[in-house]
Amino acid sequence: LPQEDLGSVLQRYKKSGASTWDLPQKELLPLTPADLAACDGAWDRSKDEEEVMVNALGMKILRKDLRTLKGLTWLNDEVINVYVELLKERATLPGSPCKCHFFSSFF
């Protein structure tokens, strides 16, 4: 979706020493028109469903995986595992109030 790899963004954020734990939800940055267009493109059924949309933390999310987030479809385990990896990564950031352990859905 974005031009910069999500893993690179996370690493840069960790090095900055910044913390979002104390920010109220209202202070989240709004999506830019380019971000909104990328989101719309992720749902586009005319595009290749095998296209890699997210490649971060050693995991890949395909367009068909993202589509499980819309409507009344079964949620894909790949989406859940990437989200869990993002939560684990966030728990290692400076200012994180807690340490957490997560189990994979692969067993």
PDB file of N, CA and C in Angstrom:
ATOM      1  N   LEU A   1       0.817  -1.197   0.000  1.00  0.00           N
ATOM      2  CA  LEU A   1       0.000   0.000   0.000  1.00  0.00           C
ATOM      3  C   LEU A   1       0.863   1.264   0.000  1.00  0.00           C
ATOM      4  N   PRO A   2       1.519   1.615   1.118  1.00  0.00           N
ATOM      5  CA  PRO A   2       2.350   2.809   1.079  1.00  0.00           C
ATOM      6  C   PRO A   2       3.650   2.517   0.342  1.00  0.00           C
ATOM      7  N   GLN A   3       4.362   3.568  -0.027  1.00  0.00           N
ATOM      8  CA  GLN A   3       5.621   3.417  -0.732  1.00  0.00           C
ATOM      9  C   GLN A   3       6.684   2.802   0.164  1.00  0.00           C
ATOM     10  N   GLU A   4       6.663   3.132   1.441  1.00  0.00           N
ATOM     11  CA  GLU A   4       7.676   2.644   2.364  1.00  0.00           C
ATOM     12  C   GLU A   4       7.200   1.357   3.022  1.00  0.00           C
ATOM     13  N   ASP A   5       8.098   0.392   3.141  1.00  0.00           N
ATOM     14  CA  ASP A   5       7.789  -0.886   3.767  1.00  0.00           C
ATOM     15  C   ASP A   5       7.413  -0.674   5.229  1.00  0.00           C
ATOM     16  N   LEU A   6       6.355  -1.353   5.688  1.00  0.00           N
ATOM     17  CA  LEU A   6       5.881  -1.206   7.060  1.00  0.00           C
ATOM     18  C   LEU A   6       6.960  -1.555   8.078  1.00  0.00           C
ATOM     19  N   GLY A   7       7.747  -2.577   7.791  1.00  0.00           N
ATOM     20  CA  GLY A   7       8.841  -2.956   8.689  1.00  0.00           C
ATOM     21  C   GLY A   7       9.836  -1.826   8.870  1.00  0.00           C
ATOM     22  N   SER A   8      10.147  -1.100   7.796  1.00  0.00           N
ATOM     23  CA  SER A   8      11.069   0.040   7.873  1.00  0.00           C
ATOM     24  C   SER A   8      10.492   1.151   8.733  1.00  0.00           C
ATOM     25  N   VAL A   9       9.200   1.392   8.586  1.00  0.00           N
ATOM     26  CA  VAL A   9       8.533   2.423   9.386  1.00  0.00           C
ATOM     27  C   VAL A   9       8.610   2.063  10.868  1.00  0.00           C
ATOM     28  N   LEU A  10       8.329   0.797  11.200  1.00  0.00           N
ATOM     29  CA  LEU A  10       8.381   0.362  12.601  1.00  0.00           C
ATOM     30  C   LEU A  10       9.786   0.501  13.168  1.00  0.00           C
ATOM     31  N   GLN A  11      10.794   0.113  12.399  1.00  0.00           N
ATOM     32  CA  GLN A  11      12.172   0.223  12.882  1.00  0.00           C
ATOM     33  C   GLN A  11      12.561   1.685  13.110  1.00  0.00           C
ATOM     34  N   ARG A  12      12.178   2.557  12.190  1.00  0.00           N
ATOM     35  CA  ARG A  12      12.490   3.987  12.342  1.00  0.00           C
ATOM     36  C   ARG A  12      11.796   4.548  13.579  1.00  0.00           C
ATOM     37  N   TYR A  13      10.554   4.128  13.807  1.00  0.00           N
ATOM     38  CA  TYR A  13       9.808   4.605  14.963  1.00  0.00           C
ATOM     39  C   TYR A  13      10.461   4.142  16.260  1.00  0.00           C
ATOM     40  N   LYS A  14      10.897   2.871  16.293  1.00  0.00           N
ATOM     41  CA  LYS A  14      11.542   2.347  17.498  1.00  0.00           C
ATOM     42  C   LYS A  14      12.818   3.131  17.812  1.00  0.00           C
ATOM     43  N   LYS A  15      13.598   3.447  16.778  1.00  0.00           N
ATOM     44  CA  LYS A  15      14.849   4.185  16.977  1.00  0.00           C
ATOM     45  C   LYS A  15      14.604   5.617  17.441  1.00  0.00           C
ATOM     46  N   SER A  16      13.449   6.178  17.119  1.00  0.00           N
ATOM     47  CA  SER A  16      13.173   7.573  17.466  1.00  0.00           C
ATOM     48  C   SER A  16      12.950   7.766  18.965  1.00  0.00           C
ATOM     49  N   GLY A  17      12.580   6.686  19.662  1.00  0.00           N
ATOM     50  CA  GLY A  17      12.306   6.797  21.098  1.00  0.00           C
ATOM     51  C   GLY A  17      10.951   7.409  21.394  1.00  0.00           C
ATOM     52  N   ALA A  18      10.135   7.633  20.371  1.00  0.00           N
ATOM     53  CA  ALA A  18       8.810   8.228  20.563  1.00  0.00           C
ATOM     54  C   ALA A  18       7.855   7.210  21.177  1.00  0.00           C
ATOM     55  N   SER A  19       6.802   7.713  21.789  1.00  0.00           N
ATOM     56  CA  SER A  19       5.792   6.837  22.364  1.00  0.00           C
ATOM     57  C   SER A  19       4.399   7.375  22.063  1.00  0.00           C
ATOM     58  N   THR A  20       3.492   6.489  21.679  1.00  0.00           N
ATOM     59  CA  THR A  20       2.105   6.901  21.410  1.00  0.00           C
ATOM     60  C   THR A  20       1.167   6.462  22.514  1.00  0.00           C
ATOM     61  N   TRP A  21       1.695   5.861  23.571  1.00  0.00           N
ATOM     62  CA  TRP A  21       0.839   5.303  24.606  1.00  0.00           C
ATOM     63  C   TRP A  21      -0.016   6.351  25.303  1.00  0.00           C
ATOM     64  N   ASP A  22       0.468   7.587  25.372  1.00  0.00           N
ATOM     65  CA  ASP A  22      -0.277   8.620  26.079  1.00  0.00           C
ATOM     66  C   ASP A  22      -1.124   9.493  25.162  1.00  0.00           C
ATOM     67  N   LEU A  23      -1.112   9.213  23.864  1.00  0.00           N
ATOM     68  CA  LEU A  23      -1.876  10.035  22.929  1.00  0.00           C
ATOM     69  C   LEU A  23      -3.341   9.617  22.915  1.00  0.00           C
ATOM     70  N   PRO A  24      -4.254  10.575  23.029  1.00  0.00           N
ATOM     71  CA  PRO A  24      -5.668  10.222  22.865  1.00  0.00           C
ATOM     72  C   PRO A  24      -5.943   9.860  21.407  1.00  0.00           C
ATOM     73  N   GLN A  25      -6.957   9.068  21.167  1.00  0.00           N
ATOM     74  CA  GLN A  25      -7.299   8.631  19.817  1.00  0.00           C
ATOM     75  C   GLN A  25      -7.493   9.805  18.862  1.00  0.00           C
ATOM     76  N   LYS A  26      -7.945  10.940  19.366  1.00  0.00           N
ATOM     77  CA  LYS A  26      -8.211  12.091  18.504  1.00  0.00           C
ATOM     78  C   LYS A  26      -6.957  12.586  17.804  1.00  0.00           C
ATOM     79  N   GLU A  27      -5.784  12.264  18.321  1.00  0.00           N
ATOM     80  CA  GLU A  27      -4.552  12.792  17.765  1.00  0.00           C
ATOM     81  C   GLU A  27      -3.940  11.907  16.689  1.00  0.00           C
ATOM     82  N   LEU A  28      -4.639  10.872  16.267  1.00  0.00           N
ATOM     83  CA  LEU A  28      -4.133  10.052  15.182  1.00  0.00           C
ATOM     84  C   LEU A  28      -4.191  10.849  13.883  1.00  0.00           C
ATOM     85  N   LEU A  29      -3.208  10.627  13.041  1.00  0.00           N
ATOM     86  CA  LEU A  29      -3.144  11.367  11.787  1.00  0.00           C
ATOM     87  C   LEU A  29      -4.245  10.903  10.836  1.00  0.00           C
ATOM     88  N   PRO A  30      -4.881  11.844  10.145  1.00  0.00           N
ATOM     89  CA  PRO A  30      -5.907  11.450   9.168  1.00  0.00           C
ATOM     90  C   PRO A  30      -5.249  10.823   7.937  1.00  0.00           C
ATOM     91  N   LEU A  31      -5.996  10.007   7.229  1.00  0.00           N
ATOM     92  CA  LEU A  31      -5.492   9.418   5.997  1.00  0.00           C
ATOM     93  C   LEU A  31      -5.436  10.478   4.907  1.00  0.00           C
ATOM     94  N   THR A  32      -4.382  10.434   4.112  1.00  0.00           N
ATOM     95  CA  THR A  32      -4.234  11.355   2.982  1.00  0.00           C
ATOM     96  C   THR A  32      -5.073  10.834   1.821  1.00  0.00           C
ATOM     97  N   PRO A  33      -5.317  11.657   0.804  1.00  0.00           N
ATOM     98  CA  PRO A  33      -6.033  11.155  -0.377  1.00  0.00           C
ATOM     99  C   PRO A  33      -5.337   9.936  -1.004  1.00  0.00           C
ATOM    100  N   ALA A  34      -4.003   9.928  -0.996  1.00  0.00           N
ATOM    101  CA  ALA A  34      -3.268   8.775  -1.539  1.00  0.00           C
ATOM    102  C   ALA A  34      -3.513   7.529  -0.691  1.00  0.00           C
ATOM    103  N   ASP A  35      -3.562   7.699   0.636  1.00  0.00           N
ATOM    104  CA  ASP A  35      -3.850   6.573   1.532  1.00  0.00           C
ATOM    105  C   ASP A  35      -5.251   6.019   1.257  1.00  0.00           C
ATOM    106  N   LEU A  36      -6.219   6.921   1.113  1.00  0.00           N
ATOM    107  CA  LEU A  36      -7.600   6.495   0.849  1.00  0.00           C
ATOM    108  C   LEU A  36      -7.714   5.769  -0.488  1.00  0.00           C
ATOM    109  N   ALA A  37      -6.979   6.264  -1.491  1.00  0.00           N
ATOM    110  CA  ALA A  37      -6.995   5.613  -2.805  1.00  0.00           C
ATOM    111  C   ALA A  37      -6.379   4.214  -2.709  1.00  0.00           C
ATOM    112  N   ALA A  38      -5.315   4.067  -1.920  1.00  0.00           N
ATOM    113  CA  ALA A  38      -4.684   2.753  -1.738  1.00  0.00           C
ATOM    114  C   ALA A  38      -5.644   1.793  -1.042  1.00  0.00           C
ATOM    115  N   CYS A  39      -6.391   2.292  -0.067  1.00  0.00           N
ATOM    116  CA  CYS A  39      -7.383   1.454   0.624  1.00  0.00           C
ATOM    117  C   CYS A  39      -8.486   1.020  -0.322  1.00  0.00           C
ATOM    118  N   ASP A  40      -8.975   1.951  -1.127  1.00  0.00           N
ATOM    119  CA  ASP A  40     -10.001   1.609  -2.104  1.00  0.00           C
ATOM    120  C   ASP A  40      -9.480   0.557  -3.078  1.00  0.00           C
ATOM    121  N   GLY A  41      -8.214   0.701  -3.488  1.00  0.00           N
ATOM    122  CA  GLY A  41      -7.619  -0.257  -4.416  1.00  0.00           C
ATOM    123  C   GLY A  41      -7.488  -1.646  -3.823  1.00  0.00           C
ATOM    124  N   ALA A  42      -7.317  -1.720  -2.504  1.00  0.00           N
ATOM    125  CA  ALA A  42      -7.189  -3.023  -1.850  1.00  0.00           C
ATOM    126  C   ALA A  42      -8.471  -3.838  -1.976  1.00  0.00           C
ATOM    127  N   TRP A  43      -9.620  -3.182  -2.049  1.00  0.00           N
ATOM    128  CA  TRP A  43     -10.903  -3.885  -2.146  1.00  0.00           C
ATOM    129  C   TRP A  43     -11.299  -4.185  -3.592  1.00  0.00           C
ATOM    130  N   ASP A  44     -10.585  -3.611  -4.557  1.00  0.00           N
ATOM    131  CA  ASP A  44     -10.956  -3.721  -5.968  1.00  0.00           C
ATOM    132  C   ASP A  44     -10.905  -5.177  -6.444  1.00  0.00           C
ATOM    133  N   ARG A  45     -12.061  -5.738  -6.784  1.00  0.00           N
ATOM    134  CA  ARG A  45     -12.148  -7.145  -7.185  1.00  0.00           C
ATOM    135  C   ARG A  45     -11.594  -7.401  -8.588  1.00  0.00           C
ATOM    136  N   SER A  46     -11.356  -6.348  -9.352  1.00  0.00           N
ATOM    137  CA  SER A  46     -10.815  -6.547 -10.699  1.00  0.00           C
ATOM    138  C   SER A  46      -9.295  -6.730 -10.673  1.00  0.00           C
ATOM    139  N   LYS A  47      -8.669  -6.501  -9.526  1.00  0.00           N
ATOM    140  CA  LYS A  47      -7.212  -6.624  -9.408  1.00  0.00           C
ATOM    141  C   LYS A  47      -6.826  -8.021  -8.937  1.00  0.00           C
ATOM    142  N   ASP A  48      -5.571  -8.380  -9.161  1.00  0.00           N
ATOM    143  CA  ASP A  48      -5.038  -9.704  -8.829  1.00  0.00           C
ATOM    144  C   ASP A  48      -5.164 -10.003  -7.339  1.00  0.00           C
ATOM    145  N   GLU A  49      -5.876 -11.072  -6.999  1.00  0.00           N
ATOM    146  CA  GLU A  49      -6.080 -11.407  -5.586  1.00  0.00           C
ATOM    147  C   GLU A  49      -4.827 -11.972  -4.929  1.00  0.00           C
ATOM    148  N   GLU A  50      -3.822 -12.366  -5.715  1.00  0.00           N
ATOM    149  CA  GLU A  50      -2.576 -12.902  -5.167  1.00  0.00           C
ATOM    150  C   GLU A  50      -1.512 -11.810  -4.962  1.00  0.00           C
ATOM    151  N   GLU A  51      -1.864 -10.560  -5.264  1.00  0.00           N
ATOM    152  CA  GLU A  51      -0.903  -9.458  -5.096  1.00  0.00           C
ATOM    153  C   GLU A  51      -0.588  -9.264  -3.613  1.00  0.00           C
ATOM    154  N   VAL A  52       0.702  -9.121  -3.310  1.00  0.00           N
ATOM    155  CA  VAL A  52       1.127  -8.868  -1.928  1.00  0.00           C
ATOM    156  C   VAL A  52       0.823  -7.406  -1.606  1.00  0.00           C
ATOM    157  N   MET A  53      -0.025  -7.185  -0.600  1.00  0.00           N
ATOM    158  CA  MET A  53      -0.415  -5.841  -0.212  1.00  0.00           C
ATOM    159  C   MET A  53       0.411  -5.331   0.964  1.00  0.00           C
ATOM    160  N   VAL A  54       0.815  -6.230   1.850  1.00  0.00           N
ATOM    161  CA  VAL A  54       1.619  -5.875   3.020  1.00  0.00           C
ATOM    162  C   VAL A  54       2.712  -6.922   3.148  1.00  0.00           C
ATOM    163  N   ASN A  55       3.950  -6.441   3.326  1.00  0.00           N
ATOM    164  CA  ASN A  55       5.079  -7.334   3.538  1.00  0.00           C
ATOM    165  C   ASN A  55       5.853  -6.756   4.714  1.00  0.00           C
ATOM    166  N   ALA A  56       5.552  -7.249   5.913  1.00  0.00           N
ATOM    167  CA  ALA A  56       6.172  -6.693   7.120  1.00  0.00           C
ATOM    168  C   ALA A  56       6.367  -7.781   8.154  1.00  0.00           C
ATOM    169  N   LEU A  57       7.397  -7.600   8.956  1.00  0.00           N
ATOM    170  CA  LEU A  57       7.665  -8.490  10.078  1.00  0.00           C
ATOM    171  C   LEU A  57       7.772  -9.943   9.631  1.00  0.00           C
ATOM    172  N   GLY A  58       8.293 -10.147   8.411  1.00  0.00           N
ATOM    173  CA  GLY A  58       8.474 -11.494   7.889  1.00  0.00           C
ATOM    174  C   GLY A  58       7.192 -12.169   7.447  1.00  0.00           C
ATOM    175  N   MET A  59       6.113 -11.415   7.315  1.00  0.00           N
ATOM    176  CA  MET A  59       4.827 -11.982   6.918  1.00  0.00           C
ATOM    177  C   MET A  59       4.271 -11.203   5.740  1.00  0.00           C
ATOM    178  N   LYS A  60       3.476 -11.894   4.940  1.00  0.00           N
ATOM    179  CA  LYS A  60       2.859 -11.256   3.769  1.00  0.00           C
ATOM    180  C   LYS A  60       1.345 -11.364   3.859  1.00  0.00           C
ATOM    181  N   ILE A  61       0.684 -10.282   3.452  1.00  0.00           N
ATOM    182  CA  ILE A  61      -0.774 -10.262   3.355  1.00  0.00           C
ATOM    183  C   ILE A  61      -1.118 -10.015   1.892  1.00  0.00           C
ATOM    184  N   LEU A  62      -1.885 -10.922   1.332  1.00  0.00           N
ATOM    185  CA  LEU A  62      -2.328 -10.797  -0.053  1.00  0.00           C
ATOM    186  C   LEU A  62      -3.645 -10.027  -0.104  1.00  0.00           C
ATOM    187  N   ARG A  63      -3.973  -9.572  -1.308  1.00  0.00           N
ATOM    188  CA  ARG A  63      -5.237  -8.851  -1.497  1.00  0.00           C
ATOM    189  C   ARG A  63      -6.418  -9.717  -1.042  1.00  0.00           C
ATOM    190  N   LYS A  64      -6.378 -11.012  -1.346  1.00  0.00           N
ATOM    191  CA  LYS A  64      -7.486 -11.895  -0.953  1.00  0.00           C
ATOM    192  C   LYS A  64      -7.586 -12.003   0.570  1.00  0.00           C
ATOM    193  N   ASP A  65      -6.445 -11.862   1.296  1.00  0.00           N
ATOM    194  CA  ASP A  65      -6.479 -11.880   2.758  1.00  0.00           C
ATOM    195  C   ASP A  65      -7.163 -10.624   3.286  1.00  0.00           C
ATOM    196  N   LEU A  66      -6.823  -9.481   2.709  1.00  0.00           N
ATOM    197  CA  LEU A  66      -7.442  -8.217   3.144  1.00  0.00           C
ATOM    198  C   LEU A  66      -8.942  -8.224   2.904  1.00  0.00           C
ATOM    199  N   ARG A  67      -9.353  -8.859   1.840  1.00  0.00           N
ATOM    200  CA  ARG A  67     -10.787  -8.889   1.514  1.00  0.00           C
ATOM    201  C   ARG A  67     -11.607  -9.601   2.585  1.00  0.00           C
ATOM    202  N   THR A  68     -10.961 -10.421   3.414  1.00  0.00           N
ATOM    203  CA  THR A  68     -11.707 -11.093   4.486  1.00  0.00           C
ATOM    204  C   THR A  68     -12.107 -10.124   5.591  1.00  0.00           C
ATOM    205  N   LEU A  69     -11.586  -8.903   5.550  1.00  0.00           N
ATOM    206  CA  LEU A  69     -11.943  -7.895   6.553  1.00  0.00           C
ATOM    207  C   LEU A  69     -13.225  -7.160   6.204  1.00  0.00           C
ATOM    208  N   LYS A  70     -13.742  -7.406   5.020  1.00  0.00           N
ATOM    209  CA  LYS A  70     -14.914  -6.673   4.551  1.00  0.00           C
ATOM    210  C   LYS A  70     -16.110  -7.604   4.437  1.00  0.00           C
ATOM    211  N   GLY A  71     -17.228  -7.130   4.897  1.00  0.00           N
ATOM    212  CA  GLY A  71     -18.448  -7.900   4.741  1.00  0.00           C
ATOM    213  C   GLY A  71     -18.580  -9.016   5.760  1.00  0.00           C
ATOM    214  N   LEU A  72     -19.314 -10.022   5.385  1.00  0.00           N
ATOM    215  CA  LEU A  72     -19.621 -11.132   6.287  1.00  0.00           C
ATOM    216  C   LEU A  72     -18.839 -12.386   5.907  1.00  0.00           C
ATOM    217  N   THR A  73     -17.549 -12.225   5.588  1.00  0.00           N
ATOM    218  CA  THR A  73     -16.717 -13.371   5.236  1.00  0.00           C
ATOM    219  C   THR A  73     -15.947 -13.845   6.465  1.00  0.00           C
ATOM    220  N   TRP A  74     -15.451 -15.080   6.385  1.00  0.00           N
ATOM    221  CA  TRP A  74     -14.629 -15.612   7.466  1.00  0.00           C
ATOM    222  C   TRP A  74     -13.307 -14.859   7.507  1.00  0.00           C
ATOM    223  N   LEU A  75     -12.882 -14.490   8.697  1.00  0.00           N
ATOM    224  CA  LEU A  75     -11.616 -13.776   8.869  1.00  0.00           C
ATOM    225  C   LEU A  75     -10.462 -14.733   8.622  1.00  0.00           C
ATOM    226  N   ASN A  76      -9.474 -14.269   7.880  1.00  0.00           N
ATOM    227  CA  ASN A  76      -8.325 -15.066   7.498  1.00  0.00           C
ATOM    228  C   ASN A  76      -7.300 -15.114   8.628  1.00  0.00           C
ATOM    229  N   ASP A  77      -6.701 -16.293   8.884  1.00  0.00           N
ATOM    230  CA  ASP A  77      -5.703 -16.415   9.947  1.00  0.00           C
ATOM    231  C   ASP A  77      -4.449 -15.604   9.660  1.00  0.00           C
ATOM    232  N   GLU A  78      -4.133 -15.363   8.389  1.00  0.00           N
ATOM    233  CA  GLU A  78      -2.968 -14.542   8.049  1.00  0.00           C
ATOM    234  C   GLU A  78      -3.150 -13.116   8.566  1.00  0.00           C
ATOM    235  N   VAL A  79      -4.341 -12.589   8.423  1.00  0.00           N
ATOM    236  CA  VAL A  79      -4.634 -11.232   8.903  1.00  0.00           C
ATOM    237  C   VAL A  79      -4.489 -11.179  10.423  1.00  0.00           C
ATOM    238  N   ILE A  80      -5.007 -12.178  11.097  1.00  0.00           N
ATOM    239  CA  ILE A  80      -4.918 -12.229  12.559  1.00  0.00           C
ATOM    240  C   ILE A  80      -3.464 -12.310  12.996  1.00  0.00           C
ATOM    241  N   ASN A  81      -2.681 -13.170  12.352  1.00  0.00           N
ATOM    242  CA  ASN A  81      -1.279 -13.323  12.759  1.00  0.00           C
ATOM    243  C   ASN A  81      -0.450 -12.070  12.515  1.00  0.00           C
ATOM    244  N   VAL A  82      -0.696 -11.365  11.423  1.00  0.00           N
ATOM    245  CA  VAL A  82       0.029 -10.108  11.195  1.00  0.00           C
ATOM    246  C   VAL A  82      -0.362  -9.089  12.252  1.00  0.00           C
ATOM    247  N   TYR A  83      -1.643  -9.018  12.592  1.00  0.00           N
ATOM    248  CA  TYR A  83      -2.080  -8.088  13.638  1.00  0.00           C
ATOM    249  C   TYR A  83      -1.428  -8.422  14.977  1.00  0.00           C
ATOM    250  N   VAL A  84      -1.350  -9.710  15.302  1.00  0.00           N
ATOM    251  CA  VAL A  84      -0.697 -10.129  16.548  1.00  0.00           C
ATOM    252  C   VAL A  84       0.779  -9.744  16.517  1.00  0.00           C
ATOM    253  N   GLU A  85       1.442  -9.912  15.374  1.00  0.00           N
ATOM    254  CA  GLU A  85       2.853  -9.522  15.262  1.00  0.00           C
ATOM    255  C   GLU A  85       3.010  -8.013  15.465  1.00  0.00           C
ATOM    256  N   LEU A  86       2.078  -7.227  14.924  1.00  0.00           N
ATOM    257  CA  LEU A  86       2.126  -5.774  15.132  1.00  0.00           C
ATOM    258  C   LEU A  86       1.938  -5.426  16.607  1.00  0.00           C
ATOM    259  N   LEU A  87       1.038  -6.139  17.301  1.00  0.00           N
ATOM    260  CA  LEU A  87       0.850  -5.912  18.737  1.00  0.00           C
ATOM    261  C   LEU A  87       2.114  -6.274  19.514  1.00  0.00           C
ATOM    262  N   LYS A  88       2.743  -7.390  19.138  1.00  0.00           N
ATOM    263  CA  LYS A  88       3.992  -7.785  19.798  1.00  0.00           C
ATOM    264  C   LYS A  88       5.072  -6.742  19.571  1.00  0.00           C
ATOM    265  N   GLU A  89       5.157  -6.238  18.344  1.00  0.00           N
ATOM    266  CA  GLU A  89       6.142  -5.205  18.018  1.00  0.00           C
ATOM    267  C   GLU A  89       5.869  -3.938  18.819  1.00  0.00           C
ATOM    268  N   ARG A  90       4.611  -3.566  18.934  1.00  0.00           N
ATOM    269  CA  ARG A  90       4.252  -2.364  19.690  1.00  0.00           C
ATOM    270  C   ARG A  90       4.616  -2.508  21.160  1.00  0.00           C
ATOM    271  N   ALA A  91       4.507  -3.713  21.707  1.00  0.00           N
ATOM    272  CA  ALA A  91       4.838  -3.942  23.111  1.00  0.00           C
ATOM    273  C   ALA A  91       6.322  -3.747  23.396  1.00  0.00           C
ATOM    274  N   THR A  92       7.155  -3.771  22.340  1.00  0.00           N
ATOM    275  CA  THR A  92       8.594  -3.573  22.523  1.00  0.00           C
ATOM    276  C   THR A  92       9.008  -2.114  22.365  1.00  0.00           C
ATOM    277  N   LEU A  93       8.078  -1.237  21.989  1.00  0.00           N
ATOM    278  CA  LEU A  93       8.403   0.172  21.766  1.00  0.00           C
ATOM    279  C   LEU A  93       8.666   0.891  23.080  1.00  0.00           C
ATOM    280  N   PRO A  94       9.471   1.946  23.034  1.00  0.00           N
ATOM    281  CA  PRO A  94       9.716   2.733  24.246  1.00  0.00           C
ATOM    282  C   PRO A  94       8.407   3.270  24.821  1.00  0.00           C
ATOM    283  N   GLY A  95       8.257   3.200  26.124  1.00  0.00           N
ATOM    284  CA  GLY A  95       7.065   3.709  26.786  1.00  0.00           C
ATOM    285  C   GLY A  95       5.918   2.716  26.841  1.00  0.00           C
ATOM    286  N   SER A  96       6.127   1.508  26.335  1.00  0.00           N
ATOM    287  CA  SER A  96       5.070   0.499  26.370  1.00  0.00           C
ATOM    288  C   SER A  96       4.745   0.155  27.816  1.00  0.00           C
ATOM    289  N   PRO A  97       3.470   0.226  28.203  1.00  0.00           N
ATOM    290  CA  PRO A  97       3.110  -0.005  29.602  1.00  0.00           C
ATOM    291  C   PRO A  97       3.097  -1.478  30.006  1.00  0.00           C
ATOM    292  N   CYS A  98       3.152  -2.385  29.045  1.00  0.00           N
ATOM    293  CA  CYS A  98       3.061  -3.789  29.440  1.00  0.00           C
ATOM    294  C   CYS A  98       3.855  -4.674  28.493  1.00  0.00           C
ATOM    295  N   LYS A  99       4.169  -5.837  28.984  1.00  0.00           N
ATOM    296  CA  LYS A  99       4.780  -6.877  28.169  1.00  0.00           C
ATOM    297  C   LYS A  99       3.712  -7.950  27.959  1.00  0.00           C
ATOM    298  N   CYS A 100       3.619  -8.448  26.760  1.00  0.00           N
ATOM    299  CA  CYS A 100       2.564  -9.390  26.433  1.00  0.00           C
ATOM    300  C   CYS A 100       3.146 -10.616  25.746  1.00  0.00           C
ATOM    301  N   HIS A 101       2.426 -11.704  25.841  1.00  0.00           N
ATOM    302  CA  HIS A 101       2.777 -12.913  25.105  1.00  0.00           C
ATOM    303  C   HIS A 101       1.575 -13.317  24.261  1.00  0.00           C
ATOM    304  N   PHE A 102       1.844 -13.653  23.017  1.00  0.00           N
ATOM    305  CA  PHE A 102       0.784 -14.043  22.104  1.00  0.00           C
ATOM    306  C   PHE A 102       1.097 -15.407  21.514  1.00  0.00           C
ATOM    307  N   PHE A 103       0.086 -16.210  21.317  1.00  0.00           N
ATOM    308  CA  PHE A 103       0.243 -17.494  20.657  1.00  0.00           C
ATOM    309  C   PHE A 103      -0.182 -17.371  19.209  1.00  0.00           C
ATOM    310  N   SER A 104       0.531 -18.065  18.328  1.00  0.00           N
ATOM    311  CA  SER A 104       0.202 -18.083  16.913  1.00  0.00           C
ATOM    312  C   SER A 104      -1.067 -18.897  16.690  1.00  0.00           C
ATOM    313  N   SER A 105      -1.779 -18.585  15.622  1.00  0.00           N
ATOM    314  CA  SER A 105      -2.950 -19.387  15.273  1.00  0.00           C
ATOM    315  C   SER A 105      -2.541 -20.611  14.459  1.00  0.00           C
ATOM    316  N   PHE A 106      -1.230 -20.725  14.149  1.00  0.00           N
ATOM    317  CA  PHE A 106      -0.723 -21.909  13.444  1.00  0.00           C
ATOM    318  C   PHE A 106      -0.355 -22.967  14.468  1.00  0.00           C
ATOM    319  N   PHE A 107      -1.016 -24.091  14.414  1.00  0.00           N
ATOM    320  CA  PHE A 107      -0.653 -25.197  15.310  1.00  0.00           C
ATOM    321  C   PHE A 107      -1.002 -26.515  14.669  1.00  0.00           C
TER     322      PHE A 107
END
